[in-house]
PDB file of C-alpha atoms and ligand atoms in Angstrom:
ATOM      1  CA  MET A   1     -89.010  38.828  10.803  1.00 93.00           C
ATOM      2  CA  LEU A   2     -87.081  35.908  12.178  1.00 97.00           C
ATOM      3  CA  ASN A   3     -86.025  36.762  15.783  1.00 98.00           C
ATOM      4  CA  ILE A   4     -84.180  33.920  17.492  1.00 98.00           C
ATOM      5  CA  LEU A   5     -83.205  33.824  21.102  1.00 98.00           C
ATOM      6  CA  LEU A   6     -80.140  31.704  21.886  1.00 98.00           C
ATOM      7  CA  PHE A   7     -80.072  31.002  25.516  1.00 98.00           C
ATOM      8  CA  GLY A   8     -77.912  29.057  27.893  1.00 98.00           C
ATOM      9  CA  PRO A   9     -75.258  29.443  30.747  1.00 98.00           C
ATOM     10  CA  PRO A  10     -71.745  31.043  30.221  1.00 98.00           C
ATOM     11  CA  GLY A  11     -69.882  28.791  27.914  1.00 98.00           C
ATOM     12  CA  ALA A  12     -72.773  26.889  26.440  1.00 98.00           C
ATOM     13  CA  GLY A  13     -71.816  27.918  22.910  1.00 98.00           C
ATOM     14  CA  LYS A  14     -74.230  30.805  22.289  1.00 98.00           C
ATOM     15  CA  GLY A  15     -71.561  32.962  20.607  1.00 98.00           C
ATOM     16  CA  THR A  16     -70.367  30.008  18.541  1.00 98.00           C
ATOM     17  CA  GLN A  17     -73.781  29.055  17.270  1.00 98.00           C
ATOM     18  CA  SER A  18     -74.826  32.752  16.732  1.00 98.00           C
ATOM     19  CA  LYS A  19     -72.134  33.141  14.242  1.00 98.00           C
ATOM     20  CA  LYS A  20     -73.320  30.166  12.130  1.00 98.00           C
ATOM     21  CA  LEU A  21     -76.973  31.277  12.456  1.00 98.00           C
ATOM     22  CA  VAL A  22     -76.462  34.871  11.214  1.00 97.00           C
ATOM     23  CA  GLU A  23     -74.644  33.572   8.273  1.00 97.00           C
ATOM     24  CA  HIS A  24     -77.186  30.791   7.435  1.00 98.00           C
ATOM     25  CA  TYR A  25     -80.418  32.913   7.967  1.00 97.00           C
ATOM     26  CA  LYS A  26     -78.883  36.398   7.134  1.00 96.00           C
ATOM     27  CA  LEU A  27     -79.765  37.909  10.493  1.00 96.00           C
ATOM     28  CA  HIS A  28     -78.212  40.542  12.732  1.00 96.00           C
ATOM     29  CA  HIS A  29     -76.115  39.155  15.574  1.00 96.00           C
ATOM     30  CA  LEU A  30     -77.046  40.928  18.803  1.00 97.00           C
ATOM     31  CA  SER A  31     -74.753  39.983  21.595  1.00 98.00           C
ATOM     32  CA  THR A  32     -74.896  42.253  24.576  1.00 98.00           C
ATOM     33  CA  GLY A  33     -71.600  40.922  25.905  1.00 98.00           C
ATOM     34  CA  ASP A  34     -69.858  41.671  22.553  1.00 97.00           C
ATOM     35  CA  ILE A  35     -71.216  45.245  22.569  1.00 97.00           C
ATOM     36  CA  PHE A  36     -70.026  45.796  26.188  1.00 97.00           C
ATOM     37  CA  ARG A  37     -66.546  44.473  25.382  1.00 97.00           C
ATOM     38  CA  LYS A  38     -66.292  46.862  22.472  1.00 97.00           C
ATOM     39  CA  GLU A  39     -67.370  49.743  24.614  1.00 97.00           C
ATOM     40  CA  ILE A  40     -64.877  48.736  27.238  1.00 97.00           C
ATOM     41  CA  ASN A  41     -62.015  48.674  24.621  1.00 96.00           C
ATOM     42  CA  GLU A  42     -63.004  52.110  23.481  1.00 97.00           C
ATOM     43  CA  GLN A  43     -63.125  53.302  27.086  1.00 97.00           C
ATOM     44  CA  SER A  44     -66.487  54.915  26.499  1.00 97.00           C
ATOM     45  CA  PRO A  45     -68.755  55.987  29.469  1.00 97.00           C
ATOM     46  CA  LEU A  46     -70.944  52.895  28.841  1.00 97.00           C
ATOM     47  CA  GLY A  47     -67.874  50.733  28.753  1.00 97.00           C
ATOM     48  CA  ARG A  48     -66.807  52.048  32.075  1.00 97.00           C
ATOM     49  CA  ILE A  49     -70.134  51.282  33.651  1.00 97.00           C
ATOM     50  CA  ALA A  50     -70.181  47.731  32.105  1.00 98.00           C
ATOM     51  CA  GLN A  51     -66.676  46.885  33.114  1.00 97.00           C
ATOM     52  CA  HIS A  52     -67.504  47.450  36.785  1.00 98.00           C
ATOM     53  CA  TYR A  53     -70.052  44.599  36.595  1.00 98.00           C
ATOM     54  CA  ILE A  54     -68.388  42.248  34.009  1.00 98.00           C
ATOM     55  CA  ASP A  55     -65.156  42.156  35.903  1.00 97.00           C
ATOM     56  CA  LYS A  56     -66.958  40.579  38.947  1.00 98.00           C
ATOM     57  CA  GLY A  57     -69.199  38.427  36.822  1.00 98.00           C
ATOM     58  CA  GLU A  58     -72.392  40.368  37.825  1.00 98.00           C
ATOM     59  CA  LEU A  59     -75.122  41.607  35.559  1.00 98.00           C
ATOM     60  CA  VAL A  60     -75.039  45.020  34.160  1.00 98.00           C
ATOM     61  CA  PRO A  61     -78.169  46.856  35.509  1.00 98.00           C
ATOM     62  CA  ASP A  62     -81.388  46.308  33.324  1.00 98.00           C
ATOM     63  CA  GLU A  63     -81.930  50.024  32.526  1.00 97.00           C
ATOM     64  CA  VAL A  64     -78.495  50.233  30.962  1.00 97.00           C
ATOM     65  CA  VAL A  65     -78.876  47.017  28.979  1.00 98.00           C
ATOM     66  CA  ILE A  66     -82.546  47.881  27.817  1.00 97.00           C
ATOM     67  CA  SER A  67     -81.767  51.348  26.534  1.00 95.00           C
ATOM     68  CA  MET A  68     -78.785  50.084  24.634  1.00 96.00           C
ATOM     69  CA  ILE A  69     -80.880  47.324  22.980  1.00 96.00           C
ATOM     70  CA  GLU A  70     -83.537  49.799  22.099  1.00 95.00           C
ATOM     71  CA  GLU A  71     -81.015  51.991  20.336  1.00 94.00           C
ATOM     72  CA  VAL A  72     -79.572  49.011  18.313  1.00 94.00           C
ATOM     73  CA  ILE A  73     -83.069  47.925  17.265  1.00 93.00           C
ATOM     74  CA  ASN A  74     -84.036  51.379  16.302  1.00 93.00           C
ATOM     75  CA  GLN A  75     -80.857  51.916  14.262  1.00 93.00           C
ATOM     76  CA  ASN A  76     -81.584  48.852  12.049  1.00 90.00           C
ATOM     77  CA  PRO A  77     -85.221  49.293  10.826  1.00 87.00           C
ATOM     78  CA  LYS A  78     -84.523  47.117   7.892  1.00 88.00           C
ATOM     79  CA  ALA A  79     -83.053  44.062   9.687  1.00 90.00           C
ATOM     80  CA  LYS A  80     -84.535  40.695   8.562  1.00 92.00           C
ATOM     81  CA  GLY A  81     -84.324  39.497  12.083  1.00 96.00           C
ATOM     82  CA  TYR A  82     -82.015  39.110  15.124  1.00 97.00           C
ATOM     83  CA  VAL A  83     -80.150  36.426  16.836  1.00 98.00           C
ATOM     84  CA  PHE A  84     -80.257  37.586  20.485  1.00 98.00           C
ATOM     85  CA  ASP A  85     -77.169  36.216  22.298  1.00 98.00           C
ATOM     86  CA  GLY A  86     -76.845  36.830  25.997  1.00 98.00           C
ATOM     87  CA  PHE A  87     -80.029  38.883  25.993  1.00 98.00           C
ATOM     88  CA  PRO A  88     -82.467  38.856  27.765  1.00 98.00           C
ATOM     89  CA  ARG A  89     -80.828  37.854  31.051  1.00 98.00           C
ATOM     90  CA  THR A  90     -83.523  38.831  33.363  1.00 98.00           C
ATOM     91  CA  VAL A  91     -87.372  38.592  33.319  1.00 98.00           C
ATOM     92  CA  ALA A  92     -87.436  42.457  33.264  1.00 98.00           C
ATOM     93  CA  GLN A  93     -85.269  42.475  30.176  1.00 98.00           C
ATOM     94  CA  ALA A  94     -87.509  39.803  28.585  1.00 98.00           C
ATOM     95  CA  LYS A  95     -90.626  41.856  29.191  1.00 98.00           C
ATOM     96  CA  ALA A  96     -88.990  45.063  27.892  1.00 98.00           C
ATOM     97  CA  LEU A  97     -87.937  43.157  24.749  1.00 97.00           C
ATOM     98  CA  ASP A  98     -91.548  41.915  24.196  1.00 96.00           C
ATOM     99  CA  THR A  99     -92.880  45.425  24.601  1.00 96.00           C
ATOM    100  CA  MET A 100     -90.284  46.808  22.073  1.00 95.00           C
ATOM    101  CA  LEU A 101     -91.049  44.078  19.460  1.00 95.00           C
ATOM    102  CA  THR A 102     -94.817  44.259  19.873  1.00 95.00           C
ATOM    103  CA  SER A 103     -94.816  48.065  19.344  1.00 93.00           C
ATOM    104  CA  LYS A 104     -93.167  47.091  15.936  1.00 92.00           C
ATOM    105  CA  LYS A 105     -95.682  44.229  15.316  1.00 93.00           C
ATOM    106  CA  LYS A 106     -92.882  41.745  15.667  1.00 95.00           C
ATOM    107  CA  ASN A 107     -92.059  38.990  18.205  1.00 96.00           C
ATOM    108  CA  ILE A 108     -89.639  36.389  19.440  1.00 98.00           C
ATOM    109  CA  CYS A 109     -90.195  33.418  17.218  1.00 98.00           C
ATOM    110  CA  ILE A 110     -88.318  30.764  19.152  1.00 98.00           C
ATOM    111  CA  MET A 111     -86.047  30.314  22.223  1.00 98.00           C
ATOM    112  CA  ILE A 112     -83.267  27.691  21.681  1.00 98.00           C
ATOM    113  CA  VAL A 113     -81.640  26.550  24.951  1.00 98.00           C
ATOM    114  CA  LEU A 114     -78.217  25.059  24.797  1.00 98.00           C
ATOM    115  CA  ASP A 115     -77.954  22.503  27.727  1.00 98.00           C
ATOM    116  CA  VAL A 116     -74.290  21.863  28.895  1.00 98.00           C
ATOM    117  CA  LYS A 117     -73.131  20.341  32.117  1.00 98.00           C
ATOM    118  CA  ARG A 118     -71.461  22.566  34.677  1.00 98.00           C
ATOM    119  CA  GLU A 119     -68.041  20.806  34.503  1.00 98.00           C
ATOM    120  CA  GLU A 120     -67.995  21.176  30.659  1.00 98.00           C
ATOM    121  CA  LEU A 121     -68.822  24.959  30.955  1.00 98.00           C
ATOM    122  CA  ILE A 122     -65.974  25.501  33.320  1.00 98.00           C
ATOM    123  CA  ARG A 123     -63.609  23.424  31.121  1.00 98.00           C
ATOM    124  CA  ARG A 124     -64.505  25.271  28.039  1.00 98.00           C
ATOM    125  CA  LEU A 125     -64.216  28.753  29.785  1.00 98.00           C
ATOM    126  CA  LEU A 126     -60.846  28.047  31.430  1.00 98.00           C
ATOM    127  CA  ASN A 127     -59.592  26.824  28.087  1.00 97.00           C
ATOM    128  CA  ARG A 128     -60.779  30.013  26.391  1.00 97.00           C
ATOM    129  CA  GLY A 129     -59.247  32.113  29.188  1.00 96.00           C
ATOM    130  CA  LYS A 130     -55.818  30.608  28.267  1.00 95.00           C
ATOM    131  CA  THR A 131     -56.230  30.991  24.569  1.00 95.00           C
ATOM    132  CA  GLU A 132     -58.225  34.162  24.122  1.00 93.00           C
ATOM    133  CA  GLY A 133     -57.537  35.983  27.458  1.00 87.00           C
ATOM    134  CA  ARG A 134     -61.113  37.054  28.152  1.00 94.00           C
ATOM    135  CA  LYS A 135     -60.711  38.727  31.548  1.00 93.00           C
ATOM    136  CA  ASP A 136     -63.852  37.136  33.100  1.00 97.00           C
ATOM    137  CA  ASP A 137     -62.705  33.655  32.152  1.00 98.00           C
ATOM    138  CA  GLU A 138     -61.082  33.050  35.496  1.00 97.00           C
ATOM    139  CA  LEU A 139     -62.140  30.333  37.936  1.00 97.00           C
ATOM    140  CA  HIS A 140     -63.790  32.438  40.687  1.00 98.00           C
ATOM    141  CA  ILE A 141     -65.411  34.818  38.091  1.00 98.00           C
ATOM    142  CA  ILE A 142     -66.678  31.914  36.034  1.00 98.00           C
ATOM    143  CA  GLU A 143     -68.198  30.361  39.114  1.00 98.00           C
ATOM    144  CA  ASN A 144     -69.972  33.563  39.958  1.00 98.00           C
ATOM    145  CA  ARG A 145     -71.291  34.003  36.388  1.00 98.00           C
ATOM    146  CA  ILE A 146     -72.761  30.439  36.628  1.00 98.00           C
ATOM    147  CA  LYS A 147     -74.265  31.303  40.016  1.00 98.00           C
ATOM    148  CA  VAL A 148     -75.875  34.602  38.508  1.00 98.00           C
ATOM    149  CA  TYR A 149     -77.130  32.677  35.616  1.00 98.00           C
ATOM    150  CA  GLU A 150     -78.908  30.138  37.809  1.00 98.00           C
ATOM    151  CA  GLU A 151     -80.364  32.824  40.125  1.00 98.00           C
ATOM    152  CA  GLN A 152     -81.255  35.616  37.890  1.00 98.00           C
ATOM    153  CA  THR A 153     -81.261  34.361  34.215  1.00 98.00           C
ATOM    154  CA  ALA A 154     -82.750  30.842  34.525  1.00 98.00           C
ATOM    155  CA  PRO A 155     -86.279  32.375  35.264  1.00 98.00           C
ATOM    156  CA  VAL A 156     -86.176  33.736  31.691  1.00 98.00           C
ATOM    157  CA  PHE A 157     -86.518  30.178  30.513  1.00 98.00           C
ATOM    158  CA  ASP A 158     -89.819  29.910  32.391  1.00 98.00           C
ATOM    159  CA  TYR A 159     -91.128  33.127  30.817  1.00 98.00           C
ATOM    160  CA  TYR A 160     -90.693  31.828  27.315  1.00 98.00           C
ATOM    161  CA  GLN A 161     -91.779  28.299  28.256  1.00 98.00           C
ATOM    162  CA  GLN A 162     -95.057  29.643  29.293  1.00 98.00           C
ATOM    163  CA  GLN A 163     -95.334  31.039  25.739  1.00 96.00           C
ATOM    164  CA  LYS A 164     -94.452  27.521  24.464  1.00 97.00           C
ATOM    165  CA  LYS A 165     -91.517  28.898  22.558  1.00 98.00           C
ATOM    166  CA  ALA A 166     -88.611  27.174  24.425  1.00 98.00           C
ATOM    167  CA  PHE A 167     -86.809  24.148  23.002  1.00 98.00           C
ATOM    168  CA  ILE A 168     -83.853  22.397  24.704  1.00 98.00           C
ATOM    169  CA  ILE A 169     -81.036  21.036  22.748  1.00 98.00           C
ATOM    170  CA  ASN A 170     -77.970  18.915  23.857  1.00 98.00           C
ATOM    171  CA  GLY A 171     -75.109  21.418  23.698  1.00 98.00           C
ATOM    172  CA  MET A 172     -72.583  18.779  24.649  1.00 98.00           C
ATOM    173  CA  GLN A 173     -72.379  17.519  21.057  1.00 98.00           C
ATOM    174  CA  THR A 174     -69.863  18.727  18.519  1.00 98.00           C
ATOM    175  CA  GLU A 175     -70.560  22.350  17.182  1.00 98.00           C
ATOM    176  CA  LYS A 176     -71.648  20.987  13.892  1.00 98.00           C
ATOM    177  CA  ASP A 177     -74.269  18.564  15.404  1.00 98.00           C
ATOM    178  CA  VAL A 178     -75.479  21.271  17.781  1.00 98.00           C
ATOM    179  CA  PHE A 179     -75.983  23.568  14.696  1.00 98.00           C
ATOM    180  CA  LYS A 180     -77.856  20.754  12.922  1.00 98.00           C
ATOM    181  CA  ASP A 181     -80.356  20.537  16.019  1.00 98.00           C
ATOM    182  CA  VAL A 182     -80.595  24.310  16.264  1.00 98.00           C
ATOM    183  CA  CYS A 183     -81.696  24.783  12.598  1.00 98.00           C
ATOM    184  CA  TYR A 184     -84.027  21.779  12.819  1.00 98.00           C
ATOM    185  CA  TYR A 185     -85.944  23.490  15.662  1.00 98.00           C
ATOM    186  CA  ILE A 186     -85.861  26.906  13.932  1.00 98.00           C
ATOM    187  CA  ASP A 187     -87.126  25.509  10.632  1.00 98.00           C
ATOM    188  CA  HIS A 188     -89.969  23.460  12.263  1.00 98.00           C
ATOM    189  CA  PHE A 189     -91.054  25.379  15.378  1.00 98.00           C
ATOM    190  CA  SER A 190     -90.680  29.060  14.898  1.00 98.00           C
ATOM    191  CA  GLN A 191     -93.806  31.030  15.557  1.00 97.00           C
ATOM    192  CA  CYS A 192     -93.210  34.406  13.971  1.00 95.00           C
ATOM    193  CA  THR A 193     -96.106  37.043  13.802  1.00 87.00           C
TER     194      THR A 193
HETATM  195  P1  LIG B 201     -71.543  37.275  27.667  1.00 90.83           P
HETATM  196  O1  LIG B 201     -70.406  37.834  26.719  1.00 90.83           O
HETATM  197  O2  LIG B 201     -72.882  37.120  27.186  1.00 90.83           O
HETATM  198  O3  LIG B 201     -70.972  36.017  28.251  1.00 90.83           O
HETATM  199  P2  LIG B 201     -71.667  34.558  28.790  1.00 90.83           P
HETATM  200  O4  LIG B 201     -73.190  34.555  28.804  1.00 90.83           O
HETATM  201  O5  LIG B 201     -70.951  34.473  30.149  1.00 90.83           O
HETATM  202  O6  LIG B 201     -71.236  33.474  27.819  1.00 90.83           O
HETATM  203  P3  LIG B 201     -69.869  33.328  26.940  1.00 90.83           P
HETATM  204  O7  LIG B 201     -69.787  34.225  25.899  1.00 90.83           O
HETATM  205  O8  LIG B 201     -68.718  33.174  27.929  1.00 90.83           O
HETATM  206  O9  LIG B 201     -70.234  31.919  26.491  1.00 90.83           O
HETATM  207  P4  LIG B 201     -71.034  31.412  25.136  1.00 90.83           P
HETATM  208  O10 LIG B 201     -72.264  30.723  25.522  1.00 90.83           O
HETATM  209  O11 LIG B 201     -71.259  32.601  24.181  1.00 90.83           O
HETATM  210  O12 LIG B 201     -70.121  30.276  24.606  1.00 90.83           O
HETATM  211  P5  LIG B 201     -69.026  30.429  23.363  1.00 90.83           P
HETATM  212  O13 LIG B 201     -69.734  30.230  22.088  1.00 90.83           O
HETATM  213  O14 LIG B 201     -68.235  31.588  23.489  1.00 90.83           O
HETATM  214  O15 LIG B 201     -71.595  38.196  28.891  1.00 90.83           O
HETATM  215  C1  LIG B 201     -70.406  38.670  29.667  1.00 90.83           C
HETATM  216  C2  LIG B 201     -70.748  39.628  30.749  1.00 90.83           C
HETATM  217  O16 LIG B 201     -71.413  40.802  30.225  1.00 90.83           O
HETATM  218  C3  LIG B 201     -71.830  38.991  31.751  1.00 90.83           C
HETATM  219  O17 LIG B 201     -71.234  38.271  32.823  1.00 90.83           O
HETATM  220  C4  LIG B 201     -72.414  40.361  32.207  1.00 90.83           C
HETATM  221  O18 LIG B 201     -71.606  41.078  33.152  1.00 90.83           O
HETATM  222  C5  LIG B 201     -72.443  41.249  31.064  1.00 90.83           C
HETATM  223  N1  LIG B 201     -73.731  41.101  30.224  1.00 90.83           N
HETATM  224  C6  LIG B 201     -73.903  40.568  29.032  1.00 90.83           C
HETATM  225  N2  LIG B 201     -75.214  40.693  28.556  1.00 90.83           N
HETATM  226  C7  LIG B 201     -75.898  41.119  29.606  1.00 90.83           C
HETATM  227  C8  LIG B 201     -77.264  41.420  29.857  1.00 90.83           C
HETATM  228  N3  LIG B 201     -78.262  41.077  28.953  1.00 90.83           N
HETATM  229  N4  LIG B 201     -77.657  41.803  31.085  1.00 90.83           N
HETATM  230  C9  LIG B 201     -76.756  42.219  32.049  1.00 90.83           C
HETATM  231  N5  LIG B 201     -75.371  42.026  31.850  1.00 90.83           N
HETATM  232  C10 LIG B 201     -74.964  41.464  30.659  1.00 90.83           C
HETATM  233  O19 LIG B 201     -68.117  29.116  23.681  1.00 90.83           O
HETATM  234  C11 LIG B 201     -67.404  29.088  24.885  1.00 90.83           C
HETATM  235  C12 LIG B 201     -66.134  28.191  24.553  1.00 90.83           C
HETATM  236  O20 LIG B 201     -66.557  26.918  24.203  1.00 90.83           O
HETATM  237  C13 LIG B 201     -65.388  28.719  23.235  1.00 90.83           C
HETATM  238  O21 LIG B 201     -64.010  28.573  23.530  1.00 90.83           O
HETATM  239  C14 LIG B 201     -65.881  27.811  22.175  1.00 90.83           C
HETATM  240  O22 LIG B 201     -64.981  27.580  21.121  1.00 90.83           O
HETATM  241  C15 LIG B 201     -66.110  26.531  22.932  1.00 90.83           C
HETATM  242  N6  LIG B 201     -67.293  25.703  22.411  1.00 90.83           N
HETATM  243  C16 LIG B 201     -68.415  26.184  21.829  1.00 90.83           C
HETATM  244  N7  LIG B 201     -69.179  25.215  21.486  1.00 90.83           N
HETATM  245  C17 LIG B 201     -68.586  23.982  21.669  1.00 90.83           C
HETATM  246  C18 LIG B 201     -68.959  22.611  21.489  1.00 90.83           C
HETATM  247  N8  LIG B 201     -70.153  22.270  20.959  1.00 90.83           N
HETATM  248  N9  LIG B 201     -68.011  21.740  21.919  1.00 90.83           N
HETATM  249  C19 LIG B 201     -66.831  22.124  22.400  1.00 90.83           C
HETATM  250  N10 LIG B 201     -66.465  23.417  22.693  1.00 90.83           N
HETATM  251  C20 LIG B 201     -67.398  24.377  22.307  1.00 90.83           C
HETATM  252 MG1  LIG B 202     -70.861  34.731  24.203  1.00 90.83          MG
END
């Protein structure tokens, strides 16, 4: 089972590269942000909880995120693997994911980190805000999302770095060149159990 963790700050290109990866390797795309936005659209109870946090650029509480992920993984027992996009975002989430996968004799094979400068992140997200109208793509919320990433999510990198699974890629290249690098690392450095 090929489980890929795509990691990086808001606007780094996780969603863009995930779409290419799921097609190329025939995997499931698991984006917690996308799931929350769908629930918000449907005005479900989970959507109402998530909206409260997303609108401020804060993280949805770990217990909500973890039980949601558990459900998705249990619902797809035949999956060839996952591209995890925007999850895990805290060390507690990373540990919970490891426990879930270990119980199924699976693991995270590789973490790919998309490295993009802060000014470029802001430029991309403001631009997307204008064209796609994602509500959290507004300057003061973007700035908080980046702050939350640096304070609460960046430690997840150290967690996988200690397992020697983290590889950093220059995310400032064209989408095509980023994809080439991502595939190179997946093909040569994945450590799947
Ligand atoms: P989430 O939906 O995960 O958003 P995010 O992490 O802030 O990241 P984005 O989706 O904005 O960026 P991306 O890296 O996917 O970049 P993209 O490919 O779109 O989370 C949203 C919220 O949900 C969070 O703030 C939180 O509240 C909550 N949440 C989600 N998961 C959670 C969790 N696990 N725990 C707790 N809370 C959680 O690209 C961005 C733009 O750049 C696009 O317009 C794209 O076309 C462009 N672009 C992409 N690549 C390139 C390139 N190489 N060159 C130029 N432009 C590019
Ligand atoms: Mg995304």
